[in-house]
Amino acid sequence: MITLNAIQFALQGNGFHCPVKGEFEYLANALILVDHNGDIAATYLPLDPDYQATRDALLQANKLTVLEQDQYLMPGLVDLHCHAPQWPQAGKGLDLPLYDWLQNYTFPLENRYTDLDFAKEVYGDVSKTLLANGTTSAVYFASIHREPTELLAQTCLDVGQRAYVGKVNMDNAEQCPDYYREANIEQAIYETELFVNNVFALKGNDSGLVCPVITPRFVPSCTPTMLNKLGKLVQKYDLHMQTHCSESDWARDFSLTQFGKTDIEIYADAGLLNNKSVLAHSIFLTEKDIEIIKRYNAGIAHCPLSNMFFANAAMQSRELFDHGVQIGLGSDIAGAPSPSIFRAAFDAVSHSRVREEGVDVMLPASQRGTAGSRISFVEAFWMATAGGAQVLDAKTGLLAKNHHFDAIVVEASKNVGNLRIWPEFDSPKDILEKIICLAQKENVKCVWVQGKQVI
Ligand code: GUN
Ligand code: FE
């Protein structure tokens, strides 16, 4: 049996997680034991021989919290793609095409972040809002400015959110406005490397709760020299990397006409890809692209709601999932307005269903859609948790031994939000599906990151 001294606290209750891709496990009345580092030391189910003795010992040591019947423990949600400085823009300008949206709304707003007071206000709010929605790990694009981006990293550390933070790089004078562009490549690379080292050295970041991420915005905004130099940094420090990949017709065509290559080929040739790369969107992938992504074990941030506005086509989520490409979910604030990864999971399902059924009423049903392309609610939940963690190469996303205890409690009380459970009618699978469809911020009662309760 486990030594009680090694245990910081334990929870007893019902929960869900997905140890097997695309399937869920219902943890009925499970015990989850968390050690002093905030990692899961052990889990017990009622049929385990040590269950009762462990439970009694924990109770006696005053280390056990028992969840209510209408509360469900889950791994914390993973948001693989969020633009923190775009938070004030959420819900604006979504009628525009991507290029106009960036030039008219996004770049002027991102340029505001040289004002550190403004940065502090927005970054405090967006990180807390994501946490309150159950997002325990967030992958953030910031702006091109080093100091405000370090402030975002510090803010995440202060509020206790696991975060992957990138100073955005963009230097192509033909695509980036004069007022919002790197001064020159040497300066940009110097600032980026300084940023990387400063984030590693942040006070209180010894356990690596916040990681620096190399962040070329996307192909149109970066010169080939910039991409190559950023690739060298990725390799020198073995860093995470995030970027937009083949997001729209315009972005795809830009790469093909300018360089005669796809985005993935360009990123691979620049040395940017590894097993911790996060490729947002990835809509127009060739077979060769998919093979390259798999060879590097890179991952995709599926952003279904944003794709409905900007992608010009439906993500091939079913095929990528079945091909074994690593895939998780992103909010893509503010390319989509919702900070909730439950919402992203719901959208991943509904988006895939529109694709499966098709849209043109003039066509017969048999020709209208792409048969068999739906994503199930359980698969979407896997992407929101274990799948996202795999993309980041992080020991999170599961309520299992040797994983960091990043977790949330979702409550289905009658007084809160819209989520209602009827134990008489609802199986565990029904409950999980209801949570994905109906859970709101109000239902997220507790949030832990690395064993520390932050909400
Ligand atoms: N492509 C380049 N920049 C952006 C951005 O900020 N948001 C989205 N959705 N796509 C982009
Ligand atoms: Fe984006």
Tab-separated table of C-alpha atoms and ligand atoms in Angstrom:
chain	number	residue	atom	x	y	z
A	1	MET	CA	0.000	0.000	0.000
A	2	ILE	CA	1.051	3.568	-0.621
A	3	THR	CA	2.789	5.552	2.153
A	4	LEU	CA	0.394	8.209	3.377
A	5	ASN	CA	3.194	10.671	4.085
A	6	ALA	CA	3.841	10.867	0.379
A	7	ILE	CA	0.251	11.980	-0.267
A	8	GLN	CA	-0.744	15.634	-0.273
A	9	PHE	CA	-4.484	15.001	-0.691
A	10	ALA	CA	-6.920	12.593	-2.306
A	11	LEU	CA	-10.317	12.774	-3.962
A	12	GLN	CA	-13.075	10.199	-4.018
A	13	GLY	CA	-15.759	10.440	-6.645
A	14	ASN	CA	-17.050	9.705	-10.115
A	15	GLY	CA	-15.104	10.800	-13.147
A	16	PHE	CA	-14.251	10.399	-16.805
A	17	HIS	CA	-11.063	10.143	-18.825
A	18	CYS	CA	-9.820	8.514	-22.034
A	19	PRO	CA	-6.831	6.191	-21.532
A	20	VAL	CA	-7.573	4.568	-24.914
A	21	LYS	CA	-7.854	6.876	-27.918
A	22	GLY	CA	-11.468	7.416	-28.878
A	23	GLU	CA	-12.855	5.534	-25.867
A	24	PHE	CA	-13.751	6.688	-22.376
A	25	GLU	CA	-13.420	5.103	-18.972
A	26	TYR	CA	-15.980	5.895	-16.305
A	27	LEU	CA	-14.297	6.043	-12.930
A	28	ALA	CA	-17.086	5.092	-10.532
A	29	ASN	CA	-16.294	6.071	-6.972
A	30	ALA	CA	-12.583	6.175	-7.713
A	31	LEU	CA	-9.850	7.285	-5.340
A	32	ILE	CA	-7.263	9.628	-6.874
A	33	LEU	CA	-4.171	10.197	-4.702
A	34	VAL	CA	-2.008	13.262	-5.365
A	35	ASP	CA	1.568	13.547	-4.094
A	36	HIS	CA	3.420	16.625	-2.827
A	37	ASN	CA	4.716	17.443	-6.330
A	38	GLY	CA	1.151	17.618	-7.613
A	39	ASP	CA	1.428	14.350	-9.542
A	40	ILE	CA	-0.998	11.440	-9.350
A	41	ALA	CA	0.623	8.840	-7.101
A	42	ALA	CA	-2.067	6.188	-7.414
A	43	THR	CA	-5.679	5.565	-8.364
A	44	TYR	CA	-7.977	2.911	-6.912
A	45	LEU	CA	-11.329	1.584	-8.020
A	46	PRO	CA	-13.714	-0.061	-5.524
A	47	LEU	CA	-12.801	-3.566	-6.727
A	48	ASP	CA	-9.086	-3.037	-6.014
A	49	PRO	CA	-8.099	-5.065	-2.917
A	50	ASP	CA	-6.485	-2.019	-1.226
A	51	TYR	CA	-9.381	0.331	-1.932
A	52	GLN	CA	-11.145	0.220	1.407
A	53	ALA	CA	-8.018	0.265	3.572
A	54	THR	CA	-6.563	3.168	1.566
A	55	ARG	CA	-9.800	5.078	1.836
A	56	ASP	CA	-10.009	4.549	5.592
A	57	ALA	CA	-6.387	5.622	6.083
A	58	LEU	CA	-6.874	8.765	3.997
A	59	LEU	CA	-10.009	9.666	5.938
A	60	GLN	CA	-8.229	9.163	9.234
A	61	ALA	CA	-5.317	11.353	8.092
A	62	ASN	CA	-7.820	14.042	7.056
A	63	LYS	CA	-6.559	13.928	3.484
A	64	LEU	CA	-9.705	12.807	1.671
A	65	THR	CA	-12.321	14.976	-0.051
A	66	VAL	CA	-15.434	13.157	-1.205
A	67	LEU	CA	-17.177	14.619	-4.261
A	68	GLU	CA	-20.958	14.995	-4.395
A	69	GLN	CA	-23.100	12.696	-6.551
A	70	ASP	CA	-23.705	15.474	-9.104
A	71	GLN	CA	-19.990	16.273	-9.420
A	72	TYR	CA	-17.690	14.703	-12.009
A	73	LEU	CA	-13.902	14.727	-12.001
A	74	MET	CA	-12.183	15.060	-15.378
A	75	PRO	CA	-8.730	15.822	-16.729
A	76	GLY	CA	-8.288	19.569	-17.270
A	77	LEU	CA	-9.008	20.735	-20.803
A	78	VAL	CA	-6.201	21.547	-23.246
A	79	ASP	CA	-6.488	24.570	-25.542
A	80	LEU	CA	-3.854	24.111	-28.245
A	81	HIS	CA	-4.388	27.434	-29.976
A	82	CYS	CA	-5.348	30.761	-28.443
A	83	HIS	CA	-4.273	34.316	-29.322
A	84	ALA	CA	-4.166	35.975	-25.889
A	85	PRO	CA	-3.889	39.580	-27.177
A	86	GLN	CA	-6.951	39.094	-29.389
A	87	TRP	CA	-9.239	38.584	-26.391
A	88	PRO	CA	-10.662	42.153	-26.588
A	89	GLN	CA	-11.516	41.391	-30.219
A	90	ALA	CA	-13.514	38.219	-29.483
A	91	GLY	CA	-16.781	38.300	-31.432
A	92	LYS	CA	-15.781	41.143	-33.759
A	93	GLY	CA	-15.300	41.290	-37.513
A	94	LEU	CA	-16.011	37.626	-38.193
A	95	ASP	CA	-17.835	38.504	-41.420
A	96	LEU	CA	-14.516	39.493	-42.991
A	97	PRO	CA	-12.132	37.198	-44.869
A	98	LEU	CA	-8.959	36.278	-42.957
A	99	TYR	CA	-6.657	38.781	-44.690
A	100	ASP	CA	-8.963	41.774	-44.031
A	101	TRP	CA	-9.703	40.607	-40.491
A	102	LEU	CA	-5.991	40.491	-39.703
A	103	GLN	CA	-5.182	43.865	-41.285
A	104	ASN	CA	-8.222	45.777	-39.991
A	105	TYR	CA	-8.727	44.353	-36.520
A	106	THR	CA	-5.945	42.073	-35.374
A	107	PHE	CA	-2.694	43.827	-36.199
A	108	PRO	CA	-3.764	47.232	-34.788
A	109	LEU	CA	-4.941	45.522	-31.580
A	110	GLU	CA	-1.843	43.330	-31.151
A	111	ASN	CA	0.310	46.419	-31.562
A	112	ARG	CA	-1.322	47.922	-28.429
A	113	TYR	CA	0.594	45.525	-26.197
A	114	THR	CA	3.674	47.712	-25.940
A	115	ASP	CA	1.494	49.346	-23.263
A	116	LEU	CA	2.320	47.056	-20.335
A	117	ASP	CA	-0.658	48.218	-18.262
A	118	PHE	CA	-3.001	47.244	-21.068
A	119	ALA	CA	-1.143	43.931	-21.484
A	120	LYS	CA	-1.433	43.216	-17.772
A	121	GLU	CA	-5.168	43.860	-17.746
A	122	VAL	CA	-5.964	41.725	-20.795
A	123	TYR	CA	-3.565	38.876	-20.048
A	124	GLY	CA	-4.797	38.598	-16.459
A	125	ASP	CA	-8.366	38.408	-17.693
A	126	VAL	CA	-7.863	35.951	-20.550
A	127	SER	CA	-5.783	33.466	-18.522
A	128	LYS	CA	-8.286	33.533	-15.648
A	129	THR	CA	-11.220	33.205	-18.051
A	130	LEU	CA	-9.723	30.143	-19.716
A	131	LEU	CA	-8.964	28.577	-16.330
A	132	ALA	CA	-12.522	29.251	-15.174
A	133	ASN	CA	-13.755	27.418	-18.273
A	134	GLY	CA	-11.692	24.389	-17.292
A	135	THR	CA	-8.631	24.961	-19.494
A	136	THR	CA	-5.671	23.861	-17.399
A	137	SER	CA	-3.179	23.921	-20.315
A	138	ALA	CA	-3.195	26.721	-22.863
A	139	VAL	CA	-0.970	27.314	-25.870
A	140	TYR	CA	-0.789	31.040	-26.484
A	141	PHE	CA	0.307	33.240	-29.334
A	142	ALA	CA	1.139	36.647	-27.839
A	143	SER	CA	2.309	39.638	-29.919
A	144	ILE	CA	5.646	40.455	-31.585
A	145	HIS	CA	6.857	42.235	-28.437
A	146	ARG	CA	9.193	40.418	-26.048
A	147	GLU	CA	8.482	42.177	-22.757
A	148	PRO	CA	4.681	42.036	-22.925
A	149	THR	CA	4.975	38.369	-23.935
A	150	GLU	CA	7.131	37.700	-20.885
A	151	LEU	CA	4.395	39.395	-18.901
A	152	LEU	CA	1.894	36.880	-20.308
A	153	ALA	CA	4.191	34.029	-19.242
A	154	GLN	CA	4.508	35.540	-15.757
A	155	THR	CA	0.733	36.047	-15.560
A	156	CYS	CA	0.068	32.383	-16.355
A	157	LEU	CA	2.552	31.411	-13.673
A	158	ASP	CA	0.857	33.759	-11.190
A	159	VAL	CA	-2.663	32.437	-11.848
A	160	GLY	CA	-1.339	28.854	-11.902
A	161	GLN	CA	-2.164	27.899	-15.467
A	162	ARG	CA	0.066	25.479	-17.371
A	163	ALA	CA	0.975	27.533	-20.411
A	164	TYR	CA	2.987	27.411	-23.613
A	165	VAL	CA	3.692	30.984	-24.619
A	166	GLY	CA	5.131	32.374	-27.835
A	167	LYS	CA	6.501	35.717	-28.904
A	168	VAL	CA	5.119	36.052	-32.430
A	169	ASN	CA	7.612	36.458	-35.284
A	170	MET	CA	6.677	38.323	-38.463
A	171	ASP	CA	9.122	40.184	-40.704
A	172	ASN	CA	7.838	40.066	-44.278
A	173	ALA	CA	7.526	43.729	-45.315
A	174	GLU	CA	5.136	42.837	-48.121
A	175	GLN	CA	2.579	41.237	-45.815
A	176	CYS	CA	3.032	42.925	-42.433
A	177	PRO	CA	2.219	46.577	-41.838
A	178	ASP	CA	5.134	48.942	-41.096
A	179	TYR	CA	3.814	49.603	-37.603
A	180	TYR	CA	3.566	45.904	-36.696
A	181	ARG	CA	6.663	44.105	-37.928
A	182	GLU	CA	10.056	43.071	-36.552
A	183	ALA	CA	12.705	45.814	-36.903
A	184	ASN	CA	15.060	43.343	-38.593
A	185	ILE	CA	15.817	39.632	-38.500
A	186	GLU	CA	18.909	39.833	-36.262
A	187	GLN	CA	17.032	41.847	-33.644
A	188	ALA	CA	14.019	39.520	-33.875
A	189	ILE	CA	16.115	36.393	-33.365
A	190	TYR	CA	18.066	38.011	-30.527
A	191	GLU	CA	14.794	38.990	-28.804
A	192	THR	CA	13.282	35.545	-29.382
A	193	GLU	CA	16.266	33.717	-27.899
A	194	LEU	CA	16.312	36.129	-24.963
A	195	PHE	CA	12.588	35.458	-24.485
A	196	VAL	CA	13.188	31.703	-24.439
A	197	ASN	CA	15.878	31.988	-21.783
A	198	ASN	CA	13.913	34.510	-19.728
A	199	VAL	CA	10.845	32.251	-19.607
A	200	PHE	CA	12.909	29.255	-18.520
A	201	ALA	CA	14.414	31.465	-15.801
A	202	LEU	CA	11.160	33.024	-14.539
A	203	LYS	CA	10.968	33.011	-10.773
A	204	GLY	CA	8.682	30.188	-9.685
A	205	ASN	CA	9.030	28.327	-12.991
A	206	ASP	CA	11.426	25.630	-11.744
A	207	SER	CA	8.978	22.854	-12.573
A	208	GLY	CA	8.495	24.232	-16.098
A	209	LEU	CA	4.815	25.081	-15.684
A	210	VAL	CA	5.261	27.721	-18.379
A	211	CYS	CA	7.219	26.866	-21.541
A	212	PRO	CA	8.462	29.159	-24.295
A	213	VAL	CA	7.237	28.372	-27.806
A	214	ILE	CA	8.822	29.416	-31.108
A	215	THR	CA	6.027	31.168	-32.999
A	216	PRO	CA	6.343	32.108	-36.659
A	217	ARG	CA	2.862	33.548	-37.315
A	218	PHE	CA	2.359	31.814	-40.670
A	219	VAL	CA	4.119	31.543	-44.007
A	220	PRO	CA	2.939	34.876	-45.490
A	221	SER	CA	4.214	36.913	-42.541
A	222	CYS	CA	7.733	35.407	-42.393
A	223	THR	CA	10.658	35.520	-44.820
A	224	PRO	CA	12.426	32.201	-45.527
A	225	THR	CA	15.493	33.474	-43.631
A	226	MET	CA	13.350	34.125	-40.575
A	227	LEU	CA	11.832	30.633	-40.740
A	228	ASN	CA	15.262	29.039	-41.056
A	229	LYS	CA	16.707	30.950	-38.115
A	230	LEU	CA	13.681	30.086	-35.982
A	231	GLY	CA	14.143	26.432	-36.974
A	232	LYS	CA	17.692	26.616	-35.638
A	233	LEU	CA	16.360	27.892	-32.289
A	234	VAL	CA	13.802	25.079	-32.118
A	235	GLN	CA	16.621	22.574	-32.541
A	236	LYS	CA	19.160	24.298	-30.308
A	237	TYR	CA	16.837	24.195	-27.284
A	238	ASP	CA	14.470	21.379	-28.368
A	239	LEU	CA	11.518	23.747	-28.116
A	240	HIS	CA	7.804	23.651	-28.740
A	241	MET	CA	6.797	25.386	-31.972
A	242	GLN	CA	3.411	26.740	-33.019
A	243	THR	CA	2.197	28.265	-36.243
A	244	HIS	CA	-0.793	28.433	-38.598
A	245	CYS	CA	-0.785	25.788	-41.285
A	246	SER	CA	-2.750	25.759	-44.570
A	247	GLU	CA	-5.635	27.541	-42.892
A	248	SER	CA	-7.459	28.938	-45.916
A	249	ASP	CA	-7.414	28.953	-49.715
A	250	TRP	CA	-5.543	32.229	-49.619
A	251	ALA	CA	-2.845	30.993	-47.182
A	252	ARG	CA	-2.416	27.699	-49.061
A	253	ASP	CA	-2.172	29.452	-52.446
A	254	PHE	CA	0.320	31.975	-51.096
A	255	SER	CA	2.813	29.229	-50.233
A	256	LEU	CA	2.298	27.360	-53.485
A	257	THR	CA	2.687	30.427	-55.719
A	258	GLN	CA	5.543	32.067	-53.791
A	259	PHE	CA	7.595	28.977	-52.977
A	260	GLY	CA	6.153	26.078	-54.976
A	261	LYS	CA	5.756	24.167	-51.707
A	262	THR	CA	3.026	23.450	-49.169
A	263	ASP	CA	3.152	24.988	-45.682
A	264	ILE	CA	4.220	21.666	-44.186
A	265	GLU	CA	7.050	21.269	-46.680
A	266	ILE	CA	8.193	24.815	-45.917
A	267	TYR	CA	8.132	24.256	-42.136
A	268	ALA	CA	9.891	20.894	-42.430
A	269	ASP	CA	12.608	22.309	-44.694
A	270	ALA	CA	13.187	25.158	-42.214
A	271	GLY	CA	13.807	22.663	-39.391
A	272	LEU	CA	10.738	23.831	-37.469
A	273	LEU	CA	8.989	20.492	-36.977
A	274	ASN	CA	9.391	18.116	-34.061
A	275	ASN	CA	7.201	16.003	-31.752
A	276	LYS	CA	6.099	19.152	-29.860
A	277	SER	CA	5.000	21.244	-32.857
A	278	VAL	CA	1.449	22.579	-32.860
A	279	LEU	CA	0.041	23.175	-36.335
A	280	ALA	CA	-3.134	25.223	-36.105
A	281	HIS	CA	-5.963	24.425	-38.532
A	282	SER	CA	-4.159	22.267	-41.139
A	283	ILE	CA	-7.098	22.202	-43.536
A	284	PHE	CA	-5.556	21.719	-46.996
A	285	LEU	CA	-3.112	18.891	-46.397
A	286	THR	CA	-1.703	16.699	-49.159
A	287	GLU	CA	-0.938	13.019	-48.615
A	288	LYS	CA	2.732	13.944	-48.513
A	289	ASP	CA	1.999	16.612	-45.859
A	290	ILE	CA	0.305	14.003	-43.689
A	291	GLU	CA	3.243	11.675	-44.094
A	292	ILE	CA	5.658	14.458	-43.074
A	293	ILE	CA	3.543	15.391	-40.017
A	294	LYS	CA	3.544	11.762	-38.937
A	295	ARG	CA	7.266	11.347	-39.532
A	296	TYR	CA	8.000	14.211	-37.126
A	297	ASN	CA	5.164	13.205	-34.788
A	298	ALA	CA	3.966	16.806	-34.943
A	299	GLY	CA	0.409	17.640	-33.867
A	300	ILE	CA	-2.610	19.505	-35.152
A	301	ALA	CA	-4.737	22.041	-33.280
A	302	HIS	CA	-8.227	21.516	-34.664
A	303	CYS	CA	-10.160	24.788	-34.332
A	304	PRO	CA	-13.611	23.897	-35.657
A	305	LEU	CA	-15.485	27.118	-34.942
A	306	SER	CA	-12.791	29.363	-36.391
A	307	ASN	CA	-12.610	27.062	-39.403
A	308	MET	CA	-16.274	27.799	-40.097
A	309	PHE	CA	-15.373	31.481	-40.472
A	310	PHE	CA	-11.973	31.423	-42.155
A	311	ALA	CA	-11.014	28.011	-43.521
A	312	ASN	CA	-13.129	27.934	-46.722
A	313	ALA	CA	-13.462	24.162	-46.322
A	314	ALA	CA	-14.151	21.499	-43.715
A	315	MET	CA	-11.287	19.973	-41.751
A	316	GLN	CA	-10.663	16.276	-42.539
A	317	SER	CA	-10.757	15.463	-38.849
A	318	ARG	CA	-12.030	11.892	-39.288
A	319	GLU	CA	-9.286	10.941	-41.728
A	320	LEU	CA	-6.515	12.550	-39.675
A	321	PHE	CA	-7.791	10.890	-36.517
A	322	ASP	CA	-7.856	7.491	-38.256
A	323	HIS	CA	-4.405	8.010	-39.808
A	324	GLY	CA	-2.990	8.326	-36.291
A	325	VAL	CA	-1.991	11.984	-36.685
A	326	GLN	CA	-1.733	13.620	-33.257
A	327	ILE	CA	-4.686	15.974	-32.864
A	328	GLY	CA	-6.246	18.126	-30.157
A	329	LEU	CA	-8.529	21.153	-29.997
A	330	GLY	CA	-8.034	24.912	-30.036
A	331	SER	CA	-10.336	27.827	-29.269
A	332	ASP	CA	-8.450	30.074	-31.733
A	333	ILE	CA	-9.575	33.138	-29.868
A	334	ALA	CA	-10.383	35.469	-31.581
A	335	GLY	CA	-10.813	33.704	-34.922
A	336	ALA	CA	-13.717	32.229	-32.959
A	337	PRO	CA	-15.321	33.910	-29.968
A	338	SER	CA	-15.616	31.137	-27.376
A	339	PRO	CA	-12.992	30.527	-24.677
A	340	SER	CA	-14.493	27.105	-23.880
A	341	ILE	CA	-12.888	23.846	-24.977
A	342	PHE	CA	-16.170	22.053	-24.196
A	343	ARG	CA	-17.588	24.301	-26.906
A	344	ALA	CA	-14.695	23.390	-29.232
A	345	ALA	CA	-15.421	19.693	-28.615
A	346	PHE	CA	-19.098	20.244	-29.407
A	347	ASP	CA	-18.151	22.161	-32.551
A	348	ALA	CA	-15.750	19.396	-33.640
A	349	VAL	CA	-18.716	17.020	-33.564
A	350	SER	CA	-21.226	19.328	-35.265
A	351	HIS	CA	-18.699	20.448	-37.884
A	352	SER	CA	-17.971	16.827	-38.786
A	353	ARG	CA	-21.696	16.071	-39.009
A	354	VAL	CA	-22.299	18.879	-41.510
A	355	ARG	CA	-19.434	17.449	-43.528
A	356	GLU	CA	-20.853	13.938	-43.315
A	357	GLU	CA	-24.357	14.947	-44.399
A	358	GLY	CA	-23.322	17.634	-46.900
A	359	VAL	CA	-25.144	20.910	-47.484
A	360	ASP	CA	-26.528	21.136	-51.012
A	361	VAL	CA	-30.272	20.346	-50.944
A	362	MET	CA	-30.308	20.045	-54.738
A	363	LEU	CA	-28.164	16.902	-54.557
A	364	PRO	CA	-29.522	13.446	-53.671
A	365	ALA	CA	-28.596	12.365	-50.114
A	366	SER	CA	-26.200	9.737	-51.417
A	367	GLN	CA	-24.058	12.383	-53.140
A	368	ARG	CA	-24.424	15.229	-50.690
A	369	GLY	CA	-21.774	14.577	-48.058
A	370	THR	CA	-18.702	12.563	-47.154
A	371	ALA	CA	-19.938	9.253	-45.770
A	372	GLY	CA	-18.425	8.110	-42.486
A	373	SER	CA	-16.699	11.399	-41.666
A	374	ARG	CA	-18.334	12.089	-38.312
A	375	ILE	CA	-16.409	12.506	-35.058
A	376	SER	CA	-18.132	11.140	-31.951
A	377	PHE	CA	-18.559	13.056	-28.693
A	378	VAL	CA	-16.174	10.671	-26.965
A	379	GLU	CA	-13.548	11.201	-29.663
A	380	ALA	CA	-13.963	14.955	-29.265
A	381	PHE	CA	-13.505	14.607	-25.494
A	382	TRP	CA	-10.357	12.570	-26.101
A	383	MET	CA	-9.034	15.406	-28.299
A	384	ALA	CA	-9.905	17.964	-25.611
A	385	THR	CA	-7.881	16.077	-22.988
A	386	ALA	CA	-5.491	13.183	-23.731
A	387	GLY	CA	-5.131	14.077	-27.415
A	388	GLY	CA	-4.132	17.668	-26.676
A	389	ALA	CA	-1.653	16.508	-24.030
A	390	GLN	CA	-0.059	14.102	-26.539
A	391	VAL	CA	0.423	16.933	-29.030
A	392	LEU	CA	2.328	18.863	-26.351
A	393	ASP	CA	4.249	15.793	-25.226
A	394	ALA	CA	2.956	16.543	-21.716
A	395	LYS	CA	2.178	14.167	-18.868
A	396	THR	CA	-1.348	15.542	-18.499
A	397	GLY	CA	-4.769	14.762	-19.929
A	398	LEU	CA	-5.420	11.564	-17.933
A	399	LEU	CA	-6.418	10.767	-14.361
A	400	ALA	CA	-3.723	8.111	-14.131
A	401	LYS	CA	-0.637	7.360	-12.111
A	402	ASN	CA	2.483	9.372	-13.011
A	403	HIS	CA	0.471	12.103	-14.687
A	404	HIS	CA	0.366	15.655	-13.377
A	405	PHE	CA	-2.847	16.272	-11.473
A	406	ASP	CA	-4.404	18.828	-13.854
A	407	ALA	CA	-8.107	18.280	-13.304
A	408	ILE	CA	-11.531	19.862	-13.044
A	409	VAL	CA	-14.776	19.125	-11.280
A	410	VAL	CA	-17.905	19.660	-13.366
A	411	GLU	CA	-21.079	20.061	-11.319
A	412	ALA	CA	-24.530	19.338	-12.697
A	413	SER	CA	-26.535	20.923	-9.911
A	414	LYS	CA	-30.061	22.098	-10.720
A	415	ASN	CA	-29.238	25.599	-9.569
A	416	VAL	CA	-26.360	26.080	-11.971
A	417	GLY	CA	-26.228	26.705	-15.730
A	418	ASN	CA	-28.097	24.457	-18.169
A	419	LEU	CA	-26.554	21.064	-17.457
A	420	ARG	CA	-29.080	18.609	-16.003
A	421	ILE	CA	-28.508	14.931	-15.197
A	422	TRP	CA	-31.250	12.429	-14.415
A	423	PRO	CA	-29.545	9.442	-12.742
A	424	GLU	CA	-32.567	7.280	-13.533
A	425	PHE	CA	-32.224	7.844	-17.297
A	426	ASP	CA	-28.605	8.859	-17.916
A	427	SER	CA	-25.825	6.305	-18.417
A	428	PRO	CA	-22.195	7.389	-17.890
A	429	LYS	CA	-21.902	7.903	-21.675
A	430	ASP	CA	-25.062	10.048	-21.650
A	431	ILE	CA	-23.597	12.118	-18.823
A	432	LEU	CA	-20.316	12.667	-20.662
A	433	GLU	CA	-22.161	13.702	-23.828
A	434	LYS	CA	-24.385	16.043	-21.857
A	435	ILE	CA	-21.366	17.660	-20.256
A	436	ILE	CA	-19.801	18.296	-23.688
A	437	CYS	CA	-23.068	19.691	-25.034
A	438	LEU	CA	-24.198	21.722	-22.032
A	439	ALA	CA	-21.425	22.469	-19.533
A	440	GLN	CA	-20.664	26.146	-19.101
A	441	LYS	CA	-18.212	28.094	-17.001
A	442	GLU	CA	-20.732	28.035	-14.140
A	443	ASN	CA	-20.529	24.242	-14.016
A	444	VAL	CA	-16.736	24.204	-13.592
A	445	LYS	CA	-16.596	24.112	-9.791
A	446	CYS	CA	-12.937	23.321	-9.091
A	447	VAL	CA	-9.745	23.487	-11.130
A	448	TRP	CA	-6.337	22.048	-10.175
A	449	VAL	CA	-3.086	22.504	-12.045
A	450	GLN	CA	-0.084	20.448	-10.949
A	451	GLY	CA	-1.988	19.494	-7.811
A	452	LYS	CA	-2.639	23.090	-6.815
A	453	GLN	CA	-6.239	24.187	-6.591
A	454	VAL	CA	-6.522	27.409	-8.608
A	455	ILE	CA	-10.342	27.690	-8.693
B	1	GUN	N1	-3.325	33.460	-39.630
B	1	GUN	C1	-2.344	34.324	-39.329
B	1	GUN	N2	-2.605	34.999	-38.211
B	1	GUN	C2	-3.767	34.542	-37.768
B	1	GUN	C3	-4.558	34.848	-36.629
B	1	GUN	O1	-4.229	35.697	-35.794
B	1	GUN	N3	-5.705	34.142	-36.495
B	1	GUN	C4	-6.087	33.200	-37.380
B	1	GUN	N4	-7.207	32.525	-37.191
B	1	GUN	N5	-5.381	32.917	-38.472
B	1	GUN	C5	-4.231	33.570	-38.652
B	2	FE	FE	-4.995	31.434	-34.971
